[in-house]
Every structure is written in structure tokens, then in C-alpha cells.
Amino acid sequence: MTLNHKIVIDTDPGQDDAVAILLALASPEIEVLGITAVAGNVPLALTETNARKICELAGRGDLKVFAGAQRPLVRPLVTAEYVHGKTGLDGPELPEPSMPLQTTHAVDFLIETLMREDVGSITICALGPLTNIALALIREPDIAPRIRQIVLMGGGFFEGGNVTPAAEFNIYVDPHAAKAVYEAGVPIVMMPLDVTHKVLTTAKRVEAFRALGTKTGSATAALLDFFERFDEEKYGTDGGPLHDPCVVAYLLKPDLFDGRECNVEVETMSELTMGMTVIDWWGVTDRPRNALVMRTVDHDGFFELLTERLAVLP
Ligand code: RIB
Ligand code: CA
């Protein structure tokens, strides 16, 4: 397979982030230039540690992990230990990382990388609150035309919200950052709850990871066994939505997904609908279509890809 994507993963691990990172590291079409951690599911000290734990699980202690924003641009940090556990990566017992945390700040790394690499060659995979990416765009607006695309997990419309009736967690935590990103003029591919709620970690699918018989397979099954319990209880489903790997799966097999170019605006004024992504799905306004919004997915094909790829990791 040929190298098609040079990416930076911005993330708040998080069990589903972990699976997304593993999928990227298992795929020869993707070169991960660095992983930037942001506060979200759990505080930054844990998300950066978790990112390093996942790299070492995949045998990639050579990768560069950077710590970024400790809190959103304006609002206080809201975390989600109730979903991810107190470590943010509850489920398997993963050893403390021995690989170093980079001393460069994540935002500096994003800017330096985008200013150095060829124009249009870098994809940002955003799996958490968009604070780091917004800070980079605000600090150095010249990076915007240099970004190939931002593929992000966040928002929702037909599915409503998962942290308030109106808002999805990543956008809700830092709505001001999300607004800045959606208004930056960078090509965006959006994986909202409308599509991620269609990729459920059913018992059969989790068992397929465990049956790989590898460290990664059993760790992935343990991560999902823990992660899914909250959403199974909430939605009464067999399995929970596996949000973040949709971002990486899109890079590998875009035809798994279907959606349309829409205008997306982010609410930052009303407490009632703070962080809501208002998606003009029916094109009733003449506002710019600033995102390719995904709404359907071949969920069997998604899990086939995920299981097949993770099989190559130790
Ligand atoms: O709403 C789901 C998103 O919030 C996922 O990225 C999950 O990891 C959490 O960050
Ligand atoms: Ca995440």
C-alpha cells in the first residue's frame, strides 16, 4: 500500500481515541508525524500519558507525543471520567510509559510542522476538543491555507447531543475553539454523532478483537468492554458508539461513509444550546458550506477494516 496521508493526531485519550490511534499506527497508508494531547475526557496530564501508553502498546515508542492546552479557550474544563474512568483509559492494565513526552508545546509543534511541510500535505485528525487547533490557527493564521484537511469527530444534529440535549462533548467542552476552526476556511470532514452512533461495539465485534490473540487485541477488547458500558446503559443498545476511529477509517476507506457539504455553525452565546453544531443539512441558508458532514456508514465494513488492521500490531 502506498503512503497517502501524513497526519497529526490531536487527541484526548479516551478509549475510543486509543483505538483510532492504533488504527492509524497499523496502517501503512498513514504516516503519523506526531500526536498532540489536549485536555478533554480527562485532564491533560492524563491525556498525554495515555497517548504515550497507546504508542508503546503498539510498539511505537519512537513516536513524538506533545502536550497542549490544559483548558478550553474561554470556558472551564469539563471532563468525562464518568465515561472513561478516572485514568481516562480504564479497562486494561497498561504500564506507565517509558517513552519521553516532547518538551515542545503541541501548538508550537502544529505550527512548525505545517509551516515546514509541503503546502496541502498534512491532515489533522482531531479526536477531542479543538483547543490546540484553534490556538495554532489564532497564533499563526498562515497555517490555514497549508492544511490539507481537518478530519474531526465532533458535533451532532439529527442525533442531538450526548453531553447536553443540544451538544456533543468535543464541541461542548470548547465551543469557542470549534467556532474558530469551522470559520478558518480549512477543508473539514466532520464525523458527528449522526454517523458515530451507527458503529456500535457489539459483543460479537469486541470478541473479534479479543480473538486476535495479541496484546493489542486483548487490550482493545478490554478498553471497549469498559468504554461501552455507559452508553449501553444510556441507549439500551448492544455496544456503544465507537466515535473516534471513524476519523482514521475515513482516511483509509472514505467510501465507507456518505454525507454532504453543509454549512456548520457553532453556538457560543446561549447556555441552553452552548456548543450545538447547527448543520444546514437541507441548504435552507446561503451560508458557506464549510464542512463535508457524514451521516451514514457501512458499519460492518468499518469493523472489518478495524479488526483486519489491528491484527498486524503486537
Ligand atoms: O462525544 C464523543 C467524543 O468525546 C469522543 O471523541 C470521545 O473520545 C470524547 O472525547
Ligand atoms: Ca476523543
Short mmCIF file of N, CA and C and ligand atoms in Angstrom, two decimals, residues 12 16-17 41 127-128 170 244, ligand 2:
data_model
loop_
_atom_site.label_atom_id
_atom_site.label_comp_id
_atom_site.label_asym_id
_atom_site.label_seq_id
_atom_site.Cartn_x
_atom_site.Cartn_y
_atom_site.Cartn_z
N ASP A 12 -7.64 13.31 23.00
CA ASP A 12 -7.82 13.36 24.47
C ASP A 12 -8.10 11.95 25.00
N ASP A 16 -11.86 5.42 23.00
CA ASP A 16 -12.11 5.42 21.55
C ASP A 16 -11.00 6.14 20.80
N ASP A 17 -10.40 7.16 21.44
CA ASP A 17 -9.20 7.78 20.85
C ASP A 17 -8.10 6.73 20.68
N ASN A 41 -11.47 14.43 27.74
CA ASN A 41 -12.07 13.33 28.51
C ASN A 41 -11.56 13.32 29.96
N LEU A 127 -9.58 14.43 17.45
CA LEU A 127 -10.39 13.44 18.16
C LEU A 127 -10.92 13.97 19.50
N GLY A 128 -10.62 15.19 19.83
CA GLY A 128 -11.05 15.76 21.11
C GLY A 128 -11.49 17.20 20.93
N ASN A 170 -17.04 16.93 22.48
CA ASN A 170 -15.84 17.61 21.99
C ASN A 170 -16.10 19.08 21.69
N ASP A 244 -14.24 7.89 17.68
CA ASP A 244 -13.04 8.48 17.09
C ASP A 244 -12.40 7.68 15.94
CA CA B 2 -11.82 11.80 21.94
#
